[in-house]
Structures are given as C-alpha cells and as structure tokens.
Tab-separated table of C-alpha atoms in Angstrom:
chain	number	residue	atom	x	y	z
A	198	LEU	CA	-27.266	-45.660	-1.580
A	199	PRO	CA	-24.085	-43.656	-2.264
A	200	VAL	CA	-24.762	-40.261	-3.865
A	201	VAL	CA	-21.710	-39.734	-6.127
A	202	TYR	CA	-20.980	-37.086	-8.752
A	203	ARG	CA	-17.854	-37.454	-10.886
A	204	PHE	CA	-16.002	-39.518	-8.271
A	205	GLN	CA	-16.983	-37.033	-5.530
A	206	VAL	CA	-19.096	-38.495	-2.724
A	207	LEU	CA	-21.887	-36.041	-1.933
A	208	GLY	CA	-23.543	-38.223	0.691
A	209	PHE	CA	-25.452	-41.442	1.398
A	210	VAL	CA	-29.029	-42.534	1.813
A	211	ALA	CA	-29.422	-45.230	4.486
A	212	LEU	CA	-32.609	-47.331	4.589
A	213	GLU	CA	-33.384	-49.853	7.305
A	214	ALA	CA	-35.408	-52.958	6.441
A	215	SER	CA	-36.261	-56.331	8.021
A	216	GLU	CA	-33.670	-59.109	7.803
A	217	ASP	CA	-35.617	-61.105	5.228
A	218	PHE	CA	-36.185	-58.076	2.944
A	219	VAL	CA	-34.975	-58.546	-0.648
A	220	LEU	CA	-34.789	-55.811	-3.288
A	221	ARG	CA	-36.846	-56.725	-6.311
A	222	GLY	CA	-36.681	-55.344	-9.873
A	223	GLU	CA	-39.012	-52.380	-9.463
A	224	GLN	CA	-37.487	-51.515	-6.086
A	225	LYS	CA	-33.958	-51.605	-7.545
A	226	LEU	CA	-35.126	-49.313	-10.355
A	227	PHE	CA	-36.670	-46.933	-7.828
A	228	CYS	CA	-33.440	-46.820	-5.791
A	229	ARG	CA	-31.414	-46.121	-8.915
A	230	LEU	CA	-33.780	-43.313	-9.972
A	231	LEU	CA	-33.759	-41.941	-6.411
A	232	ARG	CA	-29.966	-41.896	-6.349
A	233	GLU	CA	-29.728	-40.227	-9.792
A	234	SER	CA	-32.276	-37.583	-8.799
A	235	LEU	CA	-30.432	-36.873	-5.559
A	236	VAL	CA	-27.149	-36.519	-7.441
A	237	ASN	CA	-28.695	-33.912	-9.749
A	238	TYR	CA	-30.544	-31.998	-7.023
A	239	VAL	CA	-27.781	-32.057	-4.420
A	240	HIS	CA	-25.057	-31.127	-6.907
A	241	THR	CA	-27.191	-28.328	-8.377
A	242	GLY	CA	-28.006	-27.080	-4.886
A	243	MET	CA	-24.325	-27.070	-3.935
A	244	ILE	CA	-23.442	-25.101	-7.076
A	245	MET	CA	-26.244	-22.595	-6.418
A	246	GLU	CA	-25.169	-22.148	-2.803
A	247	ARG	CA	-21.544	-21.688	-3.831
A	248	ARG	CA	-22.510	-19.162	-6.526
A	249	LEU	CA	-24.697	-17.292	-4.030
A	250	GLN	CA	-21.821	-17.078	-1.549
A	251	GLU	CA	-19.510	-15.896	-4.335
A	252	LEU	CA	-22.007	-13.221	-5.398
A	253	LEU	CA	-22.413	-11.996	-1.830
A	254	GLY	CA	-18.646	-12.001	-1.367
A	255	MET	CA	-18.130	-10.219	-4.689
A	256	ASN	CA	-20.690	-7.589	-3.760
A	257	TYR	CA	-18.927	-6.954	-0.430
A	258	PHE	CA	-15.504	-6.906	-2.122
A	259	THR	CA	-16.671	-4.391	-4.737
A	260	ARG	CA	-18.448	-2.137	-2.233
A	261	GLU	CA	-15.586	-2.025	0.270
A	262	LEU	CA	-12.908	-1.488	-2.385
A	263	GLY	CA	-14.991	1.258	-3.985
A	264	ASN	CA	-15.460	2.967	-0.611
A	265	CYS	CA	-11.700	3.387	-0.161
A	266	SER	CA	-10.928	7.107	-0.122
A	267	ASN	CA	-7.761	6.848	-2.250
A	268	ARG	CA	-5.443	4.413	-4.011
A	269	GLU	CA	-3.261	3.946	-0.924
A	270	GLU	CA	-6.273	2.650	1.007
A	271	VAL	CA	-7.124	0.331	-1.900
A	272	TYR	CA	-3.634	-1.198	-1.656
A	273	ARG	CA	-3.824	-1.463	2.128
A	274	ARG	CA	-7.183	-3.258	2.207
A	275	PHE	CA	-6.870	-5.367	-0.936
A	276	PHE	CA	-5.582	-8.662	0.485
A	277	GLU	CA	-7.797	-8.392	3.556
A	278	LEU	CA	-10.834	-8.269	1.249
A	279	LEU	CA	-9.465	-10.801	-1.250
A	280	ASN	CA	-8.869	-13.530	1.347
A	281	ALA	CA	-12.525	-13.454	2.329
A	282	LEU	CA	-13.387	-14.184	-1.312
A	283	LEU	CA	-10.446	-16.207	-2.638
A	284	PRO	CA	-8.176	-17.584	0.126
A	285	ILE	CA	-4.454	-17.702	-0.706
A	286	SER	CA	-1.176	-18.526	1.048
A	287	ALA	CA	0.801	-15.585	-0.373
A	288	GLY	CA	0.391	-12.786	-2.865
A	289	VAL	CA	1.766	-9.554	-4.285
A	290	PHE	CA	-0.140	-6.681	-5.880
A	291	TYR	CA	2.178	-5.070	-8.458
A	292	LEU	CA	1.509	-1.632	-9.958
A	293	TYR	CA	3.107	-0.744	-13.277
A	294	ASP	CA	5.300	2.356	-13.533
A	295	GLU	CA	5.107	3.419	-17.189
A	296	TYR	CA	7.996	5.887	-16.923
A	297	HIS	CA	10.526	3.509	-15.348
A	298	ARG	CA	8.973	0.414	-16.973
A	299	TYR	CA	8.883	-1.780	-13.889
A	300	LEU	CA	6.330	-3.472	-11.620
A	301	GLU	CA	6.260	-2.055	-8.095
A	302	PRO	CA	4.857	-4.114	-5.169
A	303	VAL	CA	2.271	-1.803	-3.565
A	304	SER	CA	0.670	-4.484	-1.379
A	305	VAL	CA	1.910	-7.870	-0.152
A	306	PHE	CA	0.468	-10.810	1.769
A	307	SER	CA	2.800	-13.247	3.588
A	308	VAL	CA	5.707	-12.320	1.315
A	309	GLU	CA	9.034	-10.927	2.529
A	310	GLY	CA	11.461	-9.020	0.372
A	311	ALA	CA	9.158	-8.283	-2.568
A	312	THR	CA	11.144	-5.946	-4.838
A	313	LEU	CA	10.762	-3.919	-8.014
A	314	LEU	CA	10.373	-6.171	-11.028
A	315	PRO	CA	11.607	-4.896	-14.426
A	316	GLU	CA	9.066	-5.389	-17.189
A	317	GLY	CA	9.235	-8.965	-18.489
A	318	LYS	CA	11.120	-10.311	-15.470
A	319	GLY	CA	9.711	-12.966	-13.154
A	320	ILE	CA	6.537	-14.941	-13.701
A	321	SER	CA	4.514	-11.806	-12.971
A	322	GLY	CA	6.448	-9.823	-15.578
A	323	PHE	CA	6.001	-12.640	-18.107
A	324	VAL	CA	2.212	-12.703	-17.571
A	325	PHE	CA	2.080	-8.894	-17.582
A	326	THR	CA	3.680	-8.664	-21.027
A	327	LYS	CA	1.431	-11.429	-22.416
A	328	GLU	CA	-1.649	-9.730	-20.889
A	329	LYS	CA	-3.279	-13.130	-20.312
A	330	PRO	CA	-3.982	-14.795	-16.934
A	331	LEU	CA	-1.981	-17.871	-15.934
A	332	LEU	CA	-3.230	-20.787	-13.811
A	333	VAL	CA	-0.705	-23.429	-12.724
A	334	ASN	CA	-1.600	-26.224	-10.308
A	335	ASP	CA	1.788	-27.972	-10.362
A	336	MET	CA	4.942	-25.923	-10.875
A	337	GLY	CA	6.922	-29.160	-11.196
A	338	HIS	CA	5.296	-29.769	-14.590
A	339	GLN	CA	6.035	-26.280	-15.938
A	340	PRO	CA	9.805	-26.252	-16.681
A	341	PHE	CA	9.547	-23.128	-18.871
A	342	LEU	CA	8.635	-21.103	-15.739
A	343	VAL	CA	11.700	-22.154	-13.711
A	344	GLU	CA	13.892	-19.390	-15.127
A	345	TYR	CA	11.228	-16.759	-14.443
A	346	GLN	CA	10.650	-18.070	-10.915
A	347	LYS	CA	14.177	-17.062	-9.807
A	348	ASP	CA	13.027	-13.441	-9.528
A	349	GLU	CA	9.939	-14.409	-7.494
A	350	PRO	CA	10.677	-17.402	-5.241
A	351	PHE	CA	7.384	-16.933	-3.412
A	352	LEU	CA	5.531	-18.068	-6.559
A	353	LYS	CA	5.574	-21.847	-6.107
A	354	ASP	CA	3.238	-24.858	-5.897
A	355	VAL	CA	-0.142	-23.507	-7.096
A	356	LEU	CA	-0.315	-20.156	-8.927
A	357	LEU	CA	-2.908	-17.755	-10.273
A	358	ILE	CA	-1.462	-14.668	-12.003
A	359	LEU	CA	-3.898	-11.983	-13.185
A	360	PRO	CA	-2.850	-9.045	-15.392
A	361	LEU	CA	-4.647	-5.754	-14.702
A	362	VAL	CA	-5.493	-4.360	-18.137
A	363	GLN	CA	-8.315	-2.100	-19.286
A	364	ASP	CA	-8.783	-0.429	-22.676
A	365	SER	CA	-5.145	-1.040	-23.657
A	366	LYS	CA	-3.914	0.624	-20.437
A	367	ARG	CA	-1.795	-1.712	-18.308
A	368	TRP	CA	-2.183	-1.053	-14.575
A	369	GLY	CA	-0.247	-3.947	-13.058
A	370	VAL	CA	-0.628	-7.603	-12.067
A	371	LEU	CA	-1.974	-9.692	-9.176
A	372	SER	CA	0.244	-12.668	-8.303
A	373	LEU	CA	-1.369	-15.264	-6.016
A	374	ALA	CA	-0.061	-18.574	-4.644
A	375	ARG	CA	-1.244	-21.515	-2.541
A	376	TYR	CA	1.306	-23.696	-0.731
A	377	ASP	CA	1.420	-27.370	0.267
A	378	GLY	CA	-2.189	-28.124	-0.595
A	379	GLU	CA	-3.465	-25.252	1.565
A	380	TYR	CA	-6.932	-24.279	0.240
A	381	GLY	CA	-6.554	-26.824	-2.600
A	382	ASN	CA	-5.860	-26.197	-6.279
A	383	PHE	CA	-7.132	-23.314	-8.367
A	384	SER	CA	-9.968	-24.406	-10.647
A	385	SER	CA	-11.511	-22.909	-13.778
A	386	ASP	CA	-14.085	-21.347	-11.440
A	387	HIS	CA	-11.276	-19.582	-9.582
A	388	LEU	CA	-9.853	-18.357	-12.888
A	389	TYR	CA	-13.259	-16.959	-13.836
A	390	LEU	CA	-13.583	-15.357	-10.405
A	391	GLY	CA	-10.057	-13.971	-10.705
A	392	ARG	CA	-10.845	-12.313	-14.018
A	393	ILE	CA	-13.809	-10.547	-12.426
A	394	ILE	CA	-11.696	-9.479	-9.441
A	395	ALA	CA	-9.044	-8.072	-11.786
A	396	GLN	CA	-11.641	-6.009	-13.649
A	397	ILE	CA	-13.080	-4.672	-10.389
A	398	VAL	CA	-9.596	-3.660	-9.210
A	399	VAL	CA	-8.809	-1.945	-12.524
A	400	THR	CA	-12.119	-0.053	-12.466
A	401	VAL	CA	-11.569	1.133	-8.892
A	402	LEU	CA	-7.944	2.117	-9.603
A	403	ALA	CA	-8.975	4.062	-12.708
A	404	SER	CA	-11.720	5.942	-10.861
A	405	LYS	CA	-9.363	6.837	-7.972
A	406	PHE	CA	-6.588	7.848	-10.386
A	407	TYR	CA	-8.770	10.177	-12.462
A	408	TYR	CA	-10.447	11.568	-9.348
A	409	ASP	CA	-7.020	12.360	-7.878
A	410	GLN	CA	-6.030	14.116	-11.089
A	411	LEU	CA	-9.249	16.129	-11.088
A	412	GLU	CA	-8.788	17.063	-7.430
A	413	GLN	CA	-5.188	18.147	-8.049
A	414	ASN	CA	-6.388	20.369	-10.891
A	415	TYR	CA	-9.052	21.897	-8.634
A	416	PHE	CA	-6.471	22.519	-5.940
A	417	ALA	CA	-4.026	24.112	-8.379
A	418	THR	CA	-6.789	26.395	-9.690
A	419	ILE	CA	-7.771	27.424	-6.164
A	420	LYS	CA	-4.160	28.236	-5.276
A	421	VAL	CA	-3.815	30.417	-8.385
A	422	LEU	CA	-7.000	32.326	-7.505
A	423	THR	CA	-5.788	32.885	-3.939
A	424	GLN	CA	-2.393	34.068	-5.131
A	425	ALA	CA	-4.120	36.504	-7.479
A	426	LEU	CA	-6.087	37.889	-4.505
A	427	GLU	CA	-2.970	38.224	-2.341
A	428	ALA	CA	-0.977	39.848	-5.141
A	429	LYS	CA	-2.772	43.130	-4.421
A	430	ASP	CA	-1.226	43.258	-0.949
A	431	SER	CA	2.533	42.837	-0.550
A	432	TYR	CA	2.102	42.282	3.215
A	433	THR	CA	-0.084	39.184	2.885
A	434	ARG	CA	1.543	37.760	-0.254
A	435	GLY	CA	2.324	34.086	0.355
A	436	HIS	CA	0.260	34.029	3.576
A	437	SER	CA	-2.158	31.300	2.419
A	438	GLU	CA	0.726	29.223	1.065
A	439	ARG	CA	2.444	29.308	4.449
A	440	VAL	CA	-0.780	28.574	6.323
A	441	LEU	CA	-1.249	25.584	3.993
A	442	GLU	CA	2.237	24.365	4.897
A	443	TYR	CA	1.650	24.706	8.667
A	444	VAL	CA	-1.795	23.067	8.486
A	445	THR	CA	-0.362	20.099	6.566
A	446	TRP	CA	2.403	19.665	9.170
A	447	ILE	CA	-0.026	19.765	12.104
A	448	ALA	CA	-2.630	17.475	10.511
A	449	SER	CA	0.033	14.939	9.505
A	450	GLU	CA	1.516	14.969	13.008
A	451	LEU	CA	-1.972	14.216	14.393
A	452	ASN	CA	-2.304	11.265	11.939
A	453	LEU	CA	-5.599	12.573	10.577
A	454	SER	CA	-7.225	10.796	7.634
A	455	SER	CA	-6.199	11.767	4.122
A	456	THR	CA	-9.729	13.082	3.464
A	457	MET	CA	-9.634	15.343	6.512
A	458	ILE	CA	-6.145	16.573	5.639
A	459	ARG	CA	-7.330	17.436	2.136
A	460	ASN	CA	-10.328	19.397	3.500
A	461	LEU	CA	-8.043	21.284	5.892
A	462	GLN	CA	-5.685	22.083	3.024
A	463	TYR	CA	-8.553	23.535	1.014
A	464	ALA	CA	-9.577	25.613	4.031
A	465	ALA	CA	-5.994	26.795	4.578
A	466	VAL	CA	-5.706	28.087	1.020
A	467	LEU	CA	-9.196	29.651	1.024
A	468	HIS	CA	-9.546	30.894	4.609
A	469	ASP	CA	-9.208	34.584	3.653
A	470	ILE	CA	-11.131	34.410	0.356
A	471	GLY	CA	-13.891	36.484	1.999
A	472	LYS	CA	-11.588	39.521	2.148
A	473	ILE	CA	-12.457	40.032	-1.494
A	474	GLY	CA	-15.678	41.579	-0.173
A	475	ILE	CA	-13.947	43.916	2.331
A	476	ASP	CA	-12.872	47.482	1.539
A	477	GLU	CA	-9.247	47.410	0.411
A	478	HIS	CA	-8.504	50.478	2.527
A	479	ILE	CA	-9.338	48.513	5.690
A	480	ILE	CA	-7.227	45.513	4.690
A	481	ARG	CA	-4.160	47.669	3.925
A	482	LYS	CA	-4.567	50.185	6.758
A	483	ASN	CA	-1.193	50.614	8.485
A	484	ASN	CA	-2.448	51.274	12.007
A	485	ARG	CA	-5.152	50.190	14.451
A	486	LEU	CA	-8.625	49.697	13.022
A	487	SER	CA	-11.549	51.752	14.293
A	488	ASN	CA	-14.467	49.923	15.910
A	489	GLU	CA	-16.507	50.315	12.722
A	490	GLU	CA	-13.667	49.010	10.552
A	491	TYR	CA	-13.100	46.082	12.901
A	492	GLU	CA	-16.803	45.157	12.741
A	493	GLU	CA	-16.636	45.189	8.947
A	494	ILE	CA	-13.539	43.020	8.668
A	495	LYS	CA	-15.164	40.500	11.034
A	496	HIS	CA	-17.560	39.679	8.186
A	497	HIS	CA	-14.880	38.189	5.917
A	498	PRO	CA	-15.210	34.587	7.272
A	499	GLU	CA	-18.951	34.484	6.557
A	500	ILE	CA	-18.424	36.145	3.156
A	501	GLY	CA	-15.875	33.410	2.396
A	502	GLU	CA	-18.355	30.718	3.478
A	503	LYS	CA	-21.016	32.163	1.149
A	504	ILE	CA	-18.564	32.318	-1.767
A	505	LEU	CA	-17.748	28.606	-1.304
A	506	ALA	CA	-21.354	27.485	-0.619
A	507	PRO	CA	-22.183	26.488	-4.242
A	508	VAL	CA	-19.139	24.167	-4.439
A	509	ASP	CA	-20.313	20.832	-3.042
A	510	PHE	CA	-16.904	19.179	-2.597
A	511	LEU	CA	-15.838	22.114	-0.351
A	512	LYS	CA	-18.724	21.684	2.105
A	513	ASP	CA	-16.419	20.603	4.966
A	514	ALA	CA	-13.695	23.106	4.092
A	515	ARG	CA	-16.124	26.026	4.069
A	516	GLU	CA	-17.100	25.323	7.689
A	517	TYR	CA	-13.449	25.663	8.666
A	518	VAL	CA	-13.313	28.909	6.647
A	519	HIS	CA	-16.448	30.198	8.380
A	520	TYR	CA	-15.080	29.649	11.899
A	521	HIS	CA	-11.364	30.307	11.394
A	522	HIS	CA	-11.465	33.334	13.741
A	523	GLU	CA	-13.170	31.516	16.634
A	524	ARG	CA	-11.474	30.820	19.949
A	525	LEU	CA	-11.974	28.002	22.426
A	526	ASP	CA	-12.853	30.513	25.184
A	527	GLY	CA	-15.638	32.098	23.104
A	528	LYS	CA	-13.797	35.403	22.445
A	529	GLY	CA	-13.593	34.966	18.686
A	530	TYR	CA	-15.518	36.859	15.997
A	531	TYR	CA	-18.837	35.058	16.556
A	532	GLY	CA	-18.458	34.119	20.220
A	533	LYS	CA	-18.464	30.373	19.560
A	534	LYS	CA	-16.905	28.261	22.310
A	535	ALA	CA	-15.191	24.868	22.190
A	536	GLY	CA	-17.673	22.270	20.985
A	537	GLU	CA	-19.773	24.832	19.094
A	538	PHE	CA	-17.664	24.705	15.949
A	539	PRO	CA	-15.687	21.855	14.285
A	540	TRP	CA	-12.594	21.094	16.353
A	541	GLU	CA	-10.510	20.698	13.185
A	542	THR	CA	-10.968	24.451	12.631
A	543	THR	CA	-8.486	25.112	15.436
A	544	ILE	CA	-5.726	23.680	13.218
A	545	VAL	CA	-6.399	26.421	10.653
A	546	VAL	CA	-6.708	28.989	13.484
A	547	LEU	CA	-3.305	28.052	14.950
A	548	ALA	CA	-1.590	28.134	11.562
A	549	ASP	CA	-3.201	31.485	10.685
A	550	ILE	CA	-2.201	33.078	14.030
A	551	PHE	CA	1.337	31.726	13.859
A	552	ASP	CA	1.917	33.166	10.383
A	553	ALA	CA	0.388	36.531	11.384
A	554	LEU	CA	2.663	36.743	14.443
A	555	THR	CA	5.791	35.867	12.476
A	556	SER	CA	5.120	38.120	9.463
A	557	ASP	CA	5.540	41.876	8.978
A	558	ARG	CA	2.069	43.388	8.818
A	559	PRO	CA	1.161	47.074	8.307
A	560	TYR	CA	-0.795	47.168	11.550
C-alpha cells in the first residue's frame, strides 16, 4: 500500500499473504481507509516534527544572537547561526547607512568581493526600497531582475531577500541564495521563517544600538565628572584621560574582549575618583608625605570602590579601581599578591605608573 501525499511518497505498507489470497470488497475498503489514515497521521507527524525542530532552532538562534555582547559580534556570528536554521549556499548581511544612503556588507557567507551598494541598486537595493521580501525559485523566469543582478552576481538560481524594517526604521537587508539545487528551493514555509528571522535580527540590532548609545552617554558623563575633579589640580589635569589611552592600547594589544576593554576603560577614567574624599592639602603637597599623610592617601582606592558600589554596570570596573595600587609582589597598598586580585587590574596599574613617571608632579 503506497502512502502518498500530494505526489510525495511518504512510505509503504507491505503485507504478506498466502498465494491463493484474494482481496475482497470489505478488505479493499479497509486497505483504502488504512492508507488514507496513514497519509493523514504520517504527514501530520512530519509537519509537527519539522515545526518542533524549527522552534528549537529558532529558540537557539534567538538566544545566541541576543547573547552577543555588541553589534560586531552579531555580524560575526549571524551566518553561523542562520545555517543551522536555514541552510544556504551564499549570503550577505547588508546594513543601511542613512547618512551616505548605501547598503554596507557587514557579514558575508561564501561571497567574495561584496561591496557597498547604493540605495536602490542591485536586487538587495530593489527589495530594500520596496520593503517587502522577495522569493525567487528560478531566476531564469524573472527577466526584470537581470538588470539588478549585475551589481550582485552572487544572487542567482534560488533567492530569498529579506528587508530589515521595524517601526518605519530601515536597518538593512538579508540576501540569501541557494545554488544548483543545493538544499532545494525556498518554500512559503521558508519565507515565513525568514520573516521571523528578520524581525529577530532587527530587534537584537535595535537593542544593541540603543544600549551602545546609552553606554556612550554614561561614559561621556563619567569623563566630564573626572575632568571636573582633576580641574582643581593643574598637576593631575588630563591624567585619567592619558591613563585611559594607555589602558586601551594595552588591552587592544592583548586582544581582550570588547566587554573587558570597556570595563578597563571605565576603571581607567575612574581610578582616582576616591581622592575626592582625601584632604586637598595632601593631594597637592609639593614634597614627601609624612607617614600619617601616606596612610590617609592609601584609602582613596577603597573610597573610590565605595563611591561606585551602587552602580551595577560598574561592578567589574570598581574592583580594578579598588586594587589599582596593588603589586604582584604584595608590596602594594593592601598587601595583595598576584592571584589575590583580578589580573586585569595590572593593566590599569601599569598605565597609572607610566603616566605618573612621565608627568611633572609636585612631589
């Protein structure tokens, strides 16, 4: 009994009988009902299994994309995550530059020579301006796209182009292709899946974009506050700015993560914030400190840590602030040795010492 749904063979049922067995009316009816039932159940089961796999894949895609620390990581991981959900032969992730009015390839998969695409140029630009997805399973039957294809030769055979639009803001476009029958055609299910993927990408991009803006505003505010503190002392004016510069150089040279670099930058700008609680006479004294004065100034790292304690997003940076006068041999302010304080703190320590040694100080 062949189990067939819309010209697709789902399977067979094979029954063995004696040589003289003959199917009679009721038995033929039973076989027909059995076959029809199997078609319904097997096809439904296949759809449910496929939907379950898509849901699991979508959940993983959403979680991993959302866990990216910044937009650059989103671009870097996008096609790796997409191929597990919607396999393709080639693809380009374009981001729209509103100022220059062009699409910029920020991530590519199996495409060489992807270039900037002026708005409206190429198939991607055409879809971007129309703000509606495009599914093409045979480019040979779409002559109106030939002219657009000249700007994007990688878009051939089977295409799925998805504009990235949310609340009238245009973020970019995802241009996907399958070659020579690889992975088959795109179906209406793939179009539906693609729409969901596009919305997930737009949501993640928007959250990262606004978070970056917020973080930049925080950072600018912190720098202004630090500059206001240093303005009282001509000898330390610009010190935190220079320490920030040195810390950024060192951390970048070590290829640290963007999150760690950002925390170190916060610490660099804020490392001396605790001096706000130290007698100004001690800070500006133009000769050697007495033992009592030295003991007092040793409190400024912990004062700084307490000032920053209520700010949750500075929880890593405040540790670096707290220990920025420690030494690996244990001869720092609090006697902590290597391994007893975060190793990243030594980057701030080195930058702070270098600037102190190369600046004119009253002492």
